[in-house]
């Protein structure tokens, strides 16, 4: 038996609108950049097409049809005992073009119904305001986050939903994994700019990609301002609101004790984790940012009011996604391994998932302690889980001991983290119901306790069935984390 978690600890899971809802053009919803991505695989990248081609399959267009199944799905999550459910509001369901005069009532009603349903089951919604779902029109008109105009469009969207769901939603998250922008991944899509080419592959860490650090950090600066404005608005609309920033937590280890590796690791943590956390939690850029920007040749356009906006929009708590740790070397390794957006040297002490993501529960304890030592704000894990290729047996059962093992180990280390003195509010697994994979667009990379009968081409009955892990997680929650065996 494990030691029980503190009373009131939030247990649950997290998804996004784009990976669950489908119904991409129903009831007035407009296209978002994520609707332009075809399905790929571990071996073949997803393709971003400028025009949406009716002859190709775009997973977000149908996803798991959560738009029609959400009541059934929430009932199953409630059966597991969820006390928290994280999803995103699709910006283009509310403002189909990003800058419409009036919000789309049907979109607002859809989420109202969903959040009321959560409350009915005693589930606290935690709502992501931006999970990469930029309106395509905002990409075209303003170059996404490169344009300063996007800040106010986002702030307006936030104000509308804060007012609409006042009293219904209390936990908000401004930007999913805001620190992605610090990593050199496909630049145009990352900053929300419509690419010039008709088609581009989505390759994480593509060595052929021309990086543009100035664009990335300028776009990031705009997201910081947008996030700070959202925090201030949320507090103004309802002082009960609690708003978090979010990073994908980089638990980076030096590959060797070579001091050059130690320094390279420190610098990667500063640039990858702490820059974003410092701005969102402390309300200003850290002193190391000058040298970081000088080295990268970054020169930011700061508006006069930006310092004040940042200092007045500090988040209430910090949330993280965590899947894997990473090894850093001052020499570029011959062979790089990936995690979610991570690239690094292979750690000889750890194994990896079928998709090559390193499995390291202790890394979660390590990074939560690091963040606690530095910030002393409440922390929450809002994504963690194992993507695996589950098999449905002839009797309909799905045996997923690897998932139970992965999540169980992470929960065990989380309990240690609390005893280490970390103020941890909750733990949400990623994709408690199978959803579309963000990196590959596959359906077969499954994270759920609930199996959804949809394949990589979007075909299937969409029926839901419980995997073995369903009853296991139910037992974990019922025992408040004590019974994880
Ligand atoms: C996180 C994203 O980076 O990783 C999610 O916030 C994503 O959207 C999750 O789904 C898992 O990644 P993947 O590629 O396995 O779906």
Tab-separated table of C-alpha atoms and ligand atoms in Angstrom:
chain	number	residue	atom	x	y	z
A	1	UNK	CA	0.000	0.000	0.000
A	2	UNK	CA	1.020	3.566	-0.722
A	3	UNK	CA	0.460	6.427	1.712
A	4	UNK	CA	-2.820	8.220	0.917
A	5	UNK	CA	-2.628	11.614	-0.772
A	6	UNK	CA	-3.714	14.784	1.067
A	7	UNK	CA	-7.453	15.363	1.421
A	8	UNK	CA	-8.909	17.280	-1.531
A	9	UNK	CA	-6.175	16.155	-3.934
A	10	UNK	CA	-7.560	16.402	-7.483
A	11	UNK	CA	-7.584	13.177	-9.505
A	12	UNK	CA	-8.569	12.998	-13.126
A	13	UNK	CA	-7.462	13.290	-16.713
A	14	UNK	CA	-6.863	15.764	-19.521
A	15	UNK	CA	-7.727	16.080	-23.195
A	16	UNK	CA	-8.157	18.841	-25.772
A	17	UNK	CA	-10.986	19.978	-27.994
A	18	UNK	CA	-9.037	19.278	-31.205
A	19	UNK	CA	-8.105	15.724	-30.205
A	20	UNK	CA	-11.593	14.697	-29.027
A	21	UNK	CA	-14.470	16.750	-30.379
A	22	UNK	CA	-14.414	16.344	-34.157
A	23	UNK	CA	-17.432	18.269	-35.574
A	24	UNK	CA	-14.830	20.657	-36.943
A	25	UNK	CA	-17.288	22.653	-39.066
A	26	UNK	CA	-20.527	22.058	-37.196
A	27	UNK	CA	-22.761	24.652	-35.553
A	28	UNK	CA	-20.783	27.612	-36.815
A	29	UNK	CA	-17.282	26.467	-35.834
A	30	UNK	CA	-14.506	27.953	-37.993
A	31	UNK	CA	-11.262	26.218	-39.048
A	32	UNK	CA	-8.242	26.258	-36.755
A	33	UNK	CA	-4.632	25.580	-37.722
A	34	UNK	CA	-4.860	22.119	-36.156
A	35	UNK	CA	-7.583	21.232	-38.700
A	36	UNK	CA	-4.994	21.433	-41.506
A	37	UNK	CA	-2.915	18.503	-40.218
A	38	UNK	CA	-3.223	15.096	-41.853
A	39	UNK	CA	-2.568	11.820	-40.060
A	40	UNK	CA	1.003	10.520	-39.883
A	41	UNK	CA	2.768	7.805	-37.904
A	42	UNK	CA	5.925	7.194	-35.877
A	43	UNK	CA	7.744	6.740	-39.213
A	44	UNK	CA	5.949	9.279	-41.442
A	45	UNK	CA	5.279	12.881	-40.407
A	46	UNK	CA	1.898	14.576	-40.383
A	47	UNK	CA	1.504	17.029	-43.262
A	48	UNK	CA	0.156	20.549	-42.872
A	49	UNK	CA	-1.829	21.499	-45.957
A	50	UNK	CA	-2.637	25.121	-46.540
A	51	UNK	CA	-5.932	24.275	-48.184
A	52	UNK	CA	-8.112	21.642	-46.597
A	53	UNK	CA	-8.333	18.873	-49.178
A	54	UNK	CA	-11.649	16.925	-49.071
A	55	UNK	CA	-9.839	13.836	-50.361
A	56	UNK	CA	-7.482	13.585	-47.409
A	57	UNK	CA	-8.058	12.477	-43.844
A	58	UNK	CA	-7.614	15.113	-41.152
A	59	UNK	CA	-7.990	13.450	-37.740
A	60	UNK	CA	-9.290	16.541	-35.920
A	61	UNK	CA	-12.307	16.710	-38.236
A	62	UNK	CA	-13.946	13.705	-36.651
A	63	UNK	CA	-11.542	12.738	-33.801
A	64	UNK	CA	-13.492	10.547	-31.346
A	65	UNK	CA	-16.698	12.501	-31.956
A	66	UNK	CA	-16.614	13.888	-28.439
A	67	UNK	CA	-18.967	16.616	-29.671
A	68	UNK	CA	-21.746	14.053	-29.572
A	69	UNK	CA	-20.365	11.580	-27.006
A	70	UNK	CA	-19.249	13.944	-24.247
A	71	UNK	CA	-22.111	13.131	-21.875
A	72	UNK	CA	-21.445	9.393	-22.093
A	73	UNK	CA	-17.718	9.984	-21.782
A	74	UNK	CA	-18.075	12.189	-18.713
A	75	UNK	CA	-20.344	9.595	-17.127
A	76	UNK	CA	-17.598	6.982	-17.554
A	77	UNK	CA	-14.947	9.320	-16.148
A	78	UNK	CA	-17.262	10.042	-13.222
A	79	UNK	CA	-17.641	6.305	-12.680
A	80	UNK	CA	-13.864	6.180	-12.231
A	81	UNK	CA	-14.259	8.851	-9.547
A	82	UNK	CA	-12.728	11.818	-11.394
A	83	UNK	CA	-12.707	15.045	-9.404
A	84	UNK	CA	-11.070	17.065	-12.188
A	85	UNK	CA	-11.311	17.060	-15.980
A	86	UNK	CA	-9.130	19.199	-18.199
A	87	UNK	CA	-10.131	20.103	-21.725
A	88	UNK	CA	-9.651	23.102	-23.992
A	89	UNK	CA	-12.225	25.458	-25.423
A	90	UNK	CA	-11.879	25.539	-29.157
A	91	UNK	CA	-11.394	29.241	-29.902
A	92	UNK	CA	-13.065	28.908	-33.315
A	93	UNK	CA	-16.230	27.435	-31.823
A	94	UNK	CA	-16.627	30.760	-30.029
A	95	UNK	CA	-15.065	33.110	-32.611
A	96	UNK	CA	-15.030	31.210	-35.948
A	97	UNK	CA	-12.728	33.759	-37.583
A	98	UNK	CA	-10.938	34.928	-34.474
A	99	UNK	CA	-12.213	38.488	-34.835
A	100	UNK	CA	-15.985	38.140	-35.300
A	101	UNK	CA	-18.182	40.913	-33.903
A	102	UNK	CA	-20.243	38.556	-31.760
A	103	UNK	CA	-19.389	35.198	-30.220
A	104	UNK	CA	-21.088	32.107	-31.624
A	105	UNK	CA	-23.935	31.286	-29.216
A	106	UNK	CA	-24.009	27.623	-30.232
A	107	UNK	CA	-20.362	27.243	-29.297
A	108	UNK	CA	-20.874	28.930	-25.939
A	109	UNK	CA	-23.885	26.707	-25.221
A	110	UNK	CA	-21.960	23.556	-26.107
A	111	UNK	CA	-19.302	24.209	-23.475
A	112	UNK	CA	-21.854	25.438	-20.930
A	113	UNK	CA	-23.602	22.126	-21.232
A	114	UNK	CA	-20.321	20.239	-20.944
A	115	UNK	CA	-19.221	22.128	-17.821
A	116	UNK	CA	-22.665	21.745	-16.227
A	117	UNK	CA	-22.430	18.048	-16.912
A	118	UNK	CA	-19.040	17.984	-15.164
A	119	UNK	CA	-20.495	19.749	-12.133
A	120	UNK	CA	-23.422	17.360	-12.055
A	121	UNK	CA	-20.883	14.561	-11.577
A	122	UNK	CA	-18.873	16.509	-8.987
A	123	UNK	CA	-16.038	17.046	-11.471
A	124	UNK	CA	-14.127	20.319	-11.422
A	125	UNK	CA	-13.358	21.485	-14.979
A	126	UNK	CA	-9.877	22.845	-15.640
A	127	UNK	CA	-10.066	24.744	-18.905
A	128	UNK	CA	-7.195	25.327	-21.319
A	129	UNK	CA	-7.674	28.562	-23.221
A	130	UNK	CA	-5.133	27.785	-25.913
A	131	UNK	CA	-3.899	24.375	-27.006
A	132	UNK	CA	-2.537	25.372	-30.417
A	133	UNK	CA	-6.063	25.854	-31.794
A	134	UNK	CA	-5.397	29.200	-33.471
A	135	UNK	CA	-8.154	30.399	-35.838
A	136	UNK	CA	-6.855	29.884	-39.397
A	137	UNK	CA	-7.993	33.418	-40.214
A	138	UNK	CA	-5.819	34.830	-37.435
A	139	UNK	CA	-2.867	32.969	-38.922
A	140	UNK	CA	-3.613	34.496	-42.325
A	141	UNK	CA	-4.433	38.023	-41.181
A	142	UNK	CA	-1.919	38.547	-38.382
A	143	UNK	CA	0.732	35.843	-38.784
A	144	UNK	CA	-0.551	34.290	-35.605
A	145	UNK	CA	1.509	35.104	-32.538
A	146	UNK	CA	3.954	37.172	-34.563
A	147	UNK	CA	1.259	39.834	-34.823
A	148	UNK	CA	0.532	41.933	-31.775
A	149	UNK	CA	-3.145	42.080	-32.786
A	150	UNK	CA	-3.499	38.424	-31.828
A	151	UNK	CA	-2.953	39.332	-28.168
A	152	UNK	CA	-6.146	41.357	-27.986
A	153	UNK	CA	-8.154	38.843	-30.007
A	154	UNK	CA	-7.136	36.189	-27.497
A	155	UNK	CA	-7.848	38.473	-24.524
A	156	UNK	CA	-11.314	39.182	-25.902
A	157	UNK	CA	-11.998	35.464	-26.340
A	158	UNK	CA	-10.843	34.895	-22.756
A	159	UNK	CA	-13.012	37.668	-21.354
A	160	UNK	CA	-16.070	36.276	-23.121
A	161	UNK	CA	-15.570	32.784	-21.731
A	162	UNK	CA	-14.639	34.012	-18.227
A	163	UNK	CA	-17.936	35.932	-18.094
A	164	UNK	CA	-19.961	33.164	-19.681
A	165	UNK	CA	-18.743	30.424	-17.338
A	166	UNK	CA	-18.433	32.513	-14.171
A	167	UNK	CA	-19.294	30.293	-11.209
A	168	UNK	CA	-19.059	27.177	-13.363
A	169	UNK	CA	-15.346	27.080	-14.124
A	170	UNK	CA	-12.814	28.159	-11.529
A	171	UNK	CA	-9.538	26.624	-12.822
A	172	UNK	CA	-8.059	28.065	-16.011
A	173	UNK	CA	-4.861	27.421	-17.950
A	174	UNK	CA	-3.701	30.154	-20.328
A	175	UNK	CA	-1.363	28.386	-22.809
A	176	UNK	CA	-0.605	24.699	-23.149
A	177	UNK	CA	3.126	24.018	-22.906
A	178	UNK	CA	4.051	27.634	-23.531
A	179	UNK	CA	7.745	26.690	-23.410
A	180	UNK	CA	7.438	24.781	-26.730
A	181	UNK	CA	8.312	28.088	-28.325
A	182	UNK	CA	11.773	27.939	-26.734
A	183	UNK	CA	12.535	24.719	-28.639
A	184	UNK	CA	13.437	24.725	-32.317
A	185	UNK	CA	10.444	22.856	-33.793
A	186	UNK	CA	8.640	23.626	-37.110
A	187	UNK	CA	8.669	27.405	-36.784
A	188	UNK	CA	5.732	28.581	-38.881
A	189	UNK	CA	3.212	26.281	-37.249
A	190	UNK	CA	4.630	26.918	-33.832
A	191	UNK	CA	4.225	30.672	-34.072
A	192	UNK	CA	0.855	30.273	-35.796
A	193	UNK	CA	1.858	31.647	-39.173
A	194	UNK	CA	0.267	30.256	-42.342
A	195	UNK	CA	3.228	28.641	-44.153
A	196	UNK	CA	4.148	29.850	-47.639
A	197	UNK	CA	4.420	26.366	-49.129
A	198	UNK	CA	1.193	24.515	-49.935
A	199	UNK	CA	2.297	21.587	-47.818
A	200	UNK	CA	4.863	21.161	-45.072
A	201	UNK	CA	5.729	18.115	-42.968
A	202	UNK	CA	5.486	18.420	-39.205
A	203	UNK	CA	8.863	17.148	-38.085
A	204	UNK	CA	9.909	17.694	-34.519
A	205	UNK	CA	13.552	18.701	-34.304
A	206	UNK	CA	14.015	18.381	-38.087
A	207	UNK	CA	17.724	19.087	-38.709
A	208	UNK	CA	16.837	20.459	-42.177
A	209	UNK	CA	14.495	23.046	-40.708
A	210	UNK	CA	15.637	26.640	-40.815
A	211	UNK	CA	15.261	27.921	-37.300
A	212	UNK	CA	14.230	31.492	-36.608
A	213	UNK	CA	14.829	32.153	-32.902
A	214	UNK	CA	13.814	35.776	-33.243
A	215	UNK	CA	10.378	34.784	-34.537
A	216	UNK	CA	9.971	32.130	-31.867
A	217	UNK	CA	10.849	34.391	-28.970
A	218	UNK	CA	8.859	37.339	-30.306
A	219	UNK	CA	5.819	35.092	-30.630
A	220	UNK	CA	6.510	33.773	-27.147
A	221	UNK	CA	6.682	37.317	-25.814
A	222	UNK	CA	3.261	37.989	-27.314
A	223	UNK	CA	1.931	34.844	-25.657
A	224	UNK	CA	3.367	36.015	-22.321
A	225	UNK	CA	1.548	39.334	-22.695
A	226	UNK	CA	-1.641	37.544	-23.757
A	227	UNK	CA	-1.331	35.164	-20.805
A	228	UNK	CA	-0.786	38.014	-18.331
A	229	UNK	CA	-3.780	39.891	-19.737
A	230	UNK	CA	-5.896	36.765	-19.384
A	231	UNK	CA	-4.819	36.290	-15.758
A	232	UNK	CA	-5.715	39.886	-14.886
A	233	UNK	CA	-9.074	39.573	-16.661
A	234	UNK	CA	-9.877	36.268	-14.963
A	235	UNK	CA	-9.258	37.803	-11.553
A	236	UNK	CA	-11.285	40.885	-12.448
A	237	UNK	CA	-14.275	38.876	-13.680
A	238	UNK	CA	-14.229	36.575	-10.661
A	239	UNK	CA	-11.722	36.805	-7.797
A	240	UNK	CA	-12.431	33.115	-7.145
A	241	UNK	CA	-10.735	32.185	-10.437
A	242	UNK	CA	-7.404	30.378	-10.176
A	243	UNK	CA	-5.242	30.615	-13.263
A	244	UNK	CA	-2.158	28.574	-14.042
A	245	UNK	CA	0.703	28.783	-16.454
A	246	UNK	CA	1.861	25.551	-18.008
A	247	UNK	CA	5.102	24.115	-19.313
A	248	UNK	CA	6.125	20.747	-20.583
A	249	UNK	CA	8.519	20.076	-17.749
A	250	UNK	CA	12.002	19.357	-19.055
A	251	UNK	CA	13.700	17.066	-16.563
A	252	UNK	CA	17.160	17.345	-18.058
A	253	UNK	CA	20.144	15.382	-16.754
A	254	UNK	CA	23.766	15.929	-17.702
A	255	UNK	CA	24.902	12.966	-19.843
A	256	UNK	CA	28.232	12.855	-17.990
A	257	UNK	CA	29.853	14.669	-15.014
A	258	UNK	CA	31.917	16.680	-17.494
A	259	UNK	CA	31.481	20.310	-16.298
A	260	UNK	CA	30.648	21.256	-19.883
A	261	UNK	CA	27.688	18.873	-19.760
A	262	UNK	CA	26.636	20.279	-16.382
A	263	UNK	CA	26.660	23.809	-17.747
A	264	UNK	CA	24.882	22.778	-20.943
A	265	UNK	CA	22.195	21.113	-18.817
A	266	UNK	CA	21.790	24.167	-16.614
A	267	UNK	CA	21.455	26.378	-19.656
A	268	UNK	CA	18.908	24.043	-21.233
A	269	UNK	CA	16.811	24.167	-18.051
A	270	UNK	CA	17.063	27.950	-17.907
A	271	UNK	CA	16.005	28.394	-21.518
A	272	UNK	CA	13.541	25.517	-21.598
A	273	UNK	CA	11.814	25.754	-18.215
A	274	UNK	CA	12.752	28.766	-16.165
A	275	UNK	CA	12.473	31.557	-18.711
A	276	UNK	CA	8.751	30.868	-19.088
A	277	UNK	CA	8.105	30.163	-15.428
A	278	UNK	CA	9.964	33.285	-14.310
A	279	UNK	CA	7.919	35.491	-16.622
A	280	UNK	CA	4.586	33.909	-15.703
A	281	UNK	CA	5.202	33.487	-11.958
A	282	UNK	CA	7.532	36.377	-11.125
A	283	UNK	CA	6.125	38.741	-13.743
A	284	UNK	CA	9.416	39.638	-15.401
A	285	UNK	CA	12.184	38.236	-17.588
A	286	UNK	CA	15.068	36.619	-15.675
A	287	UNK	CA	18.574	38.100	-15.717
A	288	UNK	CA	19.942	35.157	-17.758
A	289	UNK	CA	17.616	36.023	-20.644
A	290	UNK	CA	19.911	38.807	-21.877
A	291	UNK	CA	22.781	36.448	-22.573
A	292	UNK	CA	20.448	33.771	-23.947
A	293	UNK	CA	18.949	36.253	-26.413
A	294	UNK	CA	22.359	37.720	-27.316
A	295	UNK	CA	23.682	34.251	-28.105
A	296	UNK	CA	20.698	33.497	-30.313
A	297	UNK	CA	20.690	36.909	-31.963
A	298	UNK	CA	17.224	37.644	-30.585
A	299	UNK	CA	16.076	41.207	-30.220
A	300	UNK	CA	12.525	41.554	-28.906
A	301	UNK	CA	10.043	44.297	-29.672
A	302	UNK	CA	8.720	45.350	-26.296
A	303	UNK	CA	5.795	47.762	-26.128
A	304	UNK	CA	5.926	50.469	-23.462
A	305	UNK	CA	3.198	48.882	-21.376
A	306	UNK	CA	4.562	45.314	-21.478
A	307	UNK	CA	6.518	45.424	-18.231
A	308	UNK	CA	3.448	46.585	-16.343
A	309	UNK	CA	1.196	43.986	-18.001
A	310	UNK	CA	3.567	41.174	-17.068
A	311	UNK	CA	3.887	42.338	-13.472
A	312	UNK	CA	0.105	42.571	-13.103
A	313	UNK	CA	-0.668	39.190	-14.623
A	314	UNK	CA	1.153	36.680	-12.456
A	315	UNK	CA	-0.349	33.192	-12.431
A	316	UNK	CA	-1.774	31.617	-9.265
A	317	UNK	CA	-0.158	28.235	-9.741
A	318	UNK	CA	1.984	26.289	-12.160
A	319	UNK	CA	1.001	23.185	-14.052
A	320	UNK	CA	3.162	20.798	-16.019
A	321	UNK	CA	3.001	18.005	-18.507
A	322	UNK	CA	5.549	15.285	-17.921
A	323	UNK	CA	6.200	12.171	-19.969
A	324	UNK	CA	9.940	11.658	-20.164
A	325	UNK	CA	13.319	12.899	-19.017
A	326	UNK	CA	16.183	13.848	-21.227
A	327	UNK	CA	20.007	13.721	-21.252
A	328	UNK	CA	22.005	16.758	-22.264
A	329	UNK	CA	25.503	16.763	-23.662
A	330	UNK	CA	27.631	19.706	-24.779
A	331	UNK	CA	28.393	17.625	-27.872
A	332	UNK	CA	25.513	16.877	-30.211
A	333	UNK	CA	24.853	13.129	-29.772
A	334	UNK	CA	25.153	10.893	-32.866
A	335	UNK	CA	21.769	9.448	-32.251
A	336	UNK	CA	19.055	11.571	-30.718
A	337	UNK	CA	16.082	10.176	-28.870
A	338	UNK	CA	12.788	12.001	-28.630
A	339	UNK	CA	10.125	12.548	-26.018
A	340	UNK	CA	7.302	14.992	-26.305
A	341	UNK	CA	9.214	17.750	-28.055
A	342	UNK	CA	12.429	16.705	-26.368
A	343	UNK	CA	15.565	15.758	-28.195
A	344	UNK	CA	18.527	14.413	-26.368
A	345	UNK	CA	21.067	11.690	-25.802
A	346	UNK	CA	19.933	8.211	-24.805
A	347	UNK	CA	19.937	7.486	-21.073
A	348	UNK	CA	21.508	4.026	-20.576
A	349	UNK	CA	19.598	3.504	-17.294
A	350	UNK	CA	16.110	3.894	-18.705
A	351	UNK	CA	13.777	2.089	-21.093
A	352	UNK	CA	11.443	3.737	-23.568
A	353	UNK	CA	7.861	3.429	-24.840
A	354	UNK	CA	6.998	1.971	-28.263
A	355	UNK	CA	7.190	5.522	-29.576
A	356	UNK	CA	10.661	6.031	-28.132
A	357	UNK	CA	9.679	8.183	-25.158
A	358	UNK	CA	11.944	7.520	-22.164
A	359	UNK	CA	10.151	6.187	-19.084
A	360	UNK	CA	11.353	7.843	-15.890
A	361	UNK	CA	8.985	8.280	-12.905
A	362	UNK	CA	11.790	9.632	-10.714
A	363	UNK	CA	12.288	12.410	-13.224
A	364	UNK	CA	8.819	13.662	-12.305
A	365	UNK	CA	9.784	13.833	-8.621
A	366	UNK	CA	13.040	15.539	-9.541
A	367	UNK	CA	11.483	18.254	-11.689
A	368	UNK	CA	8.616	18.960	-9.284
A	369	UNK	CA	11.164	19.465	-6.509
A	370	UNK	CA	13.206	21.773	-8.722
A	371	UNK	CA	10.147	23.852	-9.553
A	372	UNK	CA	9.035	23.956	-5.922
A	373	UNK	CA	12.478	25.021	-4.724
A	374	UNK	CA	12.545	27.845	-7.223
A	375	UNK	CA	8.974	29.167	-7.069
A	376	UNK	CA	7.129	27.961	-3.962
A	377	UNK	CA	3.761	28.102	-5.720
A	378	UNK	CA	1.228	25.272	-5.845
A	379	UNK	CA	1.974	22.788	-8.598
A	380	UNK	CA	-0.220	20.443	-10.560
A	381	UNK	CA	0.555	17.644	-13.010
A	382	UNK	CA	-1.952	18.125	-15.810
A	383	UNK	CA	-0.580	15.557	-18.297
A	384	UNK	CA	1.207	12.253	-17.806
A	385	UNK	CA	0.688	8.877	-19.373
A	386	UNK	CA	1.807	6.166	-21.718
A	387	UNK	CA	0.958	6.017	-25.403
A	388	UNK	CA	0.706	2.347	-26.391
A	389	UNK	CA	-0.734	0.119	-29.080
A	390	UNK	CA	-3.562	-1.657	-27.236
A	391	UNK	CA	-5.092	-4.877	-28.482
A	392	UNK	CA	-8.772	-5.758	-28.224
A	393	UNK	CA	-9.137	-9.464	-27.414
A	394	UNK	CA	-11.797	-11.604	-29.057
A	395	UNK	CA	-14.005	-11.244	-25.972
A	396	UNK	CA	-13.725	-7.448	-26.184
A	397	UNK	CA	-11.373	-7.026	-23.236
A	398	UNK	CA	-8.255	-4.862	-23.385
A	399	UNK	CA	-5.374	-5.850	-21.120
A	400	UNK	CA	-3.003	-2.952	-20.524
A	401	UNK	CA	-0.718	-3.875	-17.597
A	402	UNK	CA	2.037	-1.644	-19.055
A	403	UNK	CA	-0.204	1.415	-18.558
A	404	UNK	CA	-1.069	0.432	-14.995
A	405	UNK	CA	2.623	-0.048	-14.349
A	406	UNK	CA	3.626	3.299	-15.891
A	407	UNK	CA	0.976	5.366	-14.124
A	408	UNK	CA	1.367	3.446	-10.853
A	409	UNK	CA	5.087	4.159	-10.776
A	410	UNK	CA	4.509	7.852	-11.404
A	411	UNK	CA	1.875	8.025	-8.663
A	412	UNK	CA	4.282	6.335	-6.253
A	413	UNK	CA	6.895	8.984	-6.983
A	414	UNK	CA	4.307	11.745	-6.696
A	415	UNK	CA	3.516	10.609	-3.174
A	416	UNK	CA	7.226	10.859	-2.357
A	417	UNK	CA	7.232	14.340	-3.869
A	418	UNK	CA	4.510	15.440	-1.464
A	419	UNK	CA	6.560	14.086	1.438
A	420	UNK	CA	9.508	16.038	0.036
A	421	UNK	CA	7.424	19.113	0.873
A	422	UNK	CA	5.975	19.998	-2.534
A	423	UNK	CA	2.512	21.596	-2.554
A	424	UNK	CA	0.854	19.453	-5.213
A	425	UNK	CA	-2.787	20.111	-6.071
A	426	UNK	CA	-3.551	17.267	-8.404
A	427	UNK	CA	-2.670	14.654	-10.967
A	428	UNK	CA	-4.338	14.351	-14.360
A	429	UNK	CA	-3.434	11.552	-16.721
A	430	UNK	CA	-3.214	12.331	-20.398
A	431	UNK	CA	-6.036	11.083	-22.619
A	432	UNK	CA	-8.065	9.118	-20.029
A	433	UNK	CA	-10.129	8.124	-23.032
A	434	UNK	CA	-8.276	7.279	-26.280
A	435	UNK	CA	-7.799	10.353	-28.456
A	436	UNK	CA	-5.867	11.414	-31.539
A	437	UNK	CA	-2.122	11.642	-30.976
A	438	UNK	CA	-0.857	15.192	-31.362
A	439	UNK	CA	2.591	14.371	-32.687
A	440	UNK	CA	1.684	11.577	-35.115
A	441	UNK	CA	-2.050	12.056	-35.719
A	442	UNK	CA	-2.526	8.359	-35.083
A	443	UNK	CA	-5.312	6.743	-33.171
A	444	UNK	CA	-3.266	3.688	-32.381
A	445	UNK	CA	-1.056	5.623	-29.967
A	446	UNK	CA	-3.544	5.191	-27.166
A	447	UNK	CA	-3.357	6.637	-23.641
A	448	UNK	CA	-6.823	5.856	-22.308
A	449	UNK	CA	-8.459	3.824	-19.606
A	450	UNK	CA	-11.322	3.746	-22.099
A	451	UNK	CA	-10.816	2.229	-25.534
A	452	UNK	CA	-12.467	3.985	-28.484
A	453	UNK	CA	-13.190	1.940	-31.577
A	454	UNK	CA	-11.679	4.244	-34.195
A	455	UNK	CA	-8.672	3.404	-36.365
A	456	UNK	CA	-5.906	5.439	-37.963
A	457	UNK	CA	-8.147	6.381	-40.883
A	458	UNK	CA	-10.973	7.536	-38.642
A	459	UNK	CA	-13.021	4.417	-39.303
A	460	UNK	CA	-14.839	2.414	-36.631
A	461	UNK	CA	-17.996	2.254	-34.586
A	462	UNK	CA	-16.803	4.889	-32.081
A	463	UNK	CA	-17.987	2.538	-29.326
A	464	UNK	CA	-16.298	2.923	-25.942
A	465	UNK	CA	-15.133	0.017	-23.791
A	466	UNK	CA	-13.261	-0.235	-20.504
A	467	UNK	CA	-9.669	-1.432	-20.474
A	468	UNK	CA	-8.238	-3.249	-17.425
A	469	UNK	CA	-6.724	0.051	-16.301
A	470	UNK	CA	-10.249	1.509	-15.893
A	471	UNK	CA	-11.029	-0.399	-12.705
A	472	UNK	CA	-7.463	0.001	-11.523
A	473	UNK	CA	-7.547	3.846	-11.743
A	474	UNK	CA	-11.004	3.789	-10.137
A	475	UNK	CA	-9.500	1.921	-7.189
A	476	UNK	CA	-6.559	4.347	-7.023
A	477	UNK	CA	-8.901	7.324	-6.839
A	478	UNK	CA	-11.282	5.650	-4.375
A	479	UNK	CA	-8.344	5.006	-2.034
A	480	UNK	CA	-6.991	8.535	-2.595
A	481	UNK	CA	-3.807	7.121	-4.063
A	482	UNK	CA	-3.194	4.544	-1.346
A	483	UNK	CA	-4.109	1.420	-3.319
A	484	UNK	CA	-1.989	1.400	-6.451
A	485	UNK	CA	-0.971	-2.260	-6.587
B	1	LIG	C1	1.525	17.032	-25.045
B	1	LIG	C2	0.380	17.768	-25.686
B	1	LIG	O1	2.698	17.586	-25.489
B	1	LIG	O2	1.669	15.676	-25.328
B	1	LIG	C3	-0.806	16.900	-26.042
B	1	LIG	O3	-0.049	18.804	-24.840
B	1	LIG	C4	-0.311	15.585	-26.614
B	1	LIG	O4	-1.660	17.585	-26.924
B	1	LIG	C5	0.507	14.899	-25.555
B	1	LIG	O5	-1.338	14.767	-27.104
B	1	LIG	C6	0.946	13.509	-25.939
B	1	LIG	O6	1.572	13.541	-27.169
B	1	LIG	P1	1.172	12.573	-28.348
B	1	LIG	O7	1.952	13.041	-29.491
B	1	LIG	O8	1.533	11.211	-27.913
B	1	LIG	O9	-0.295	12.734	-28.534
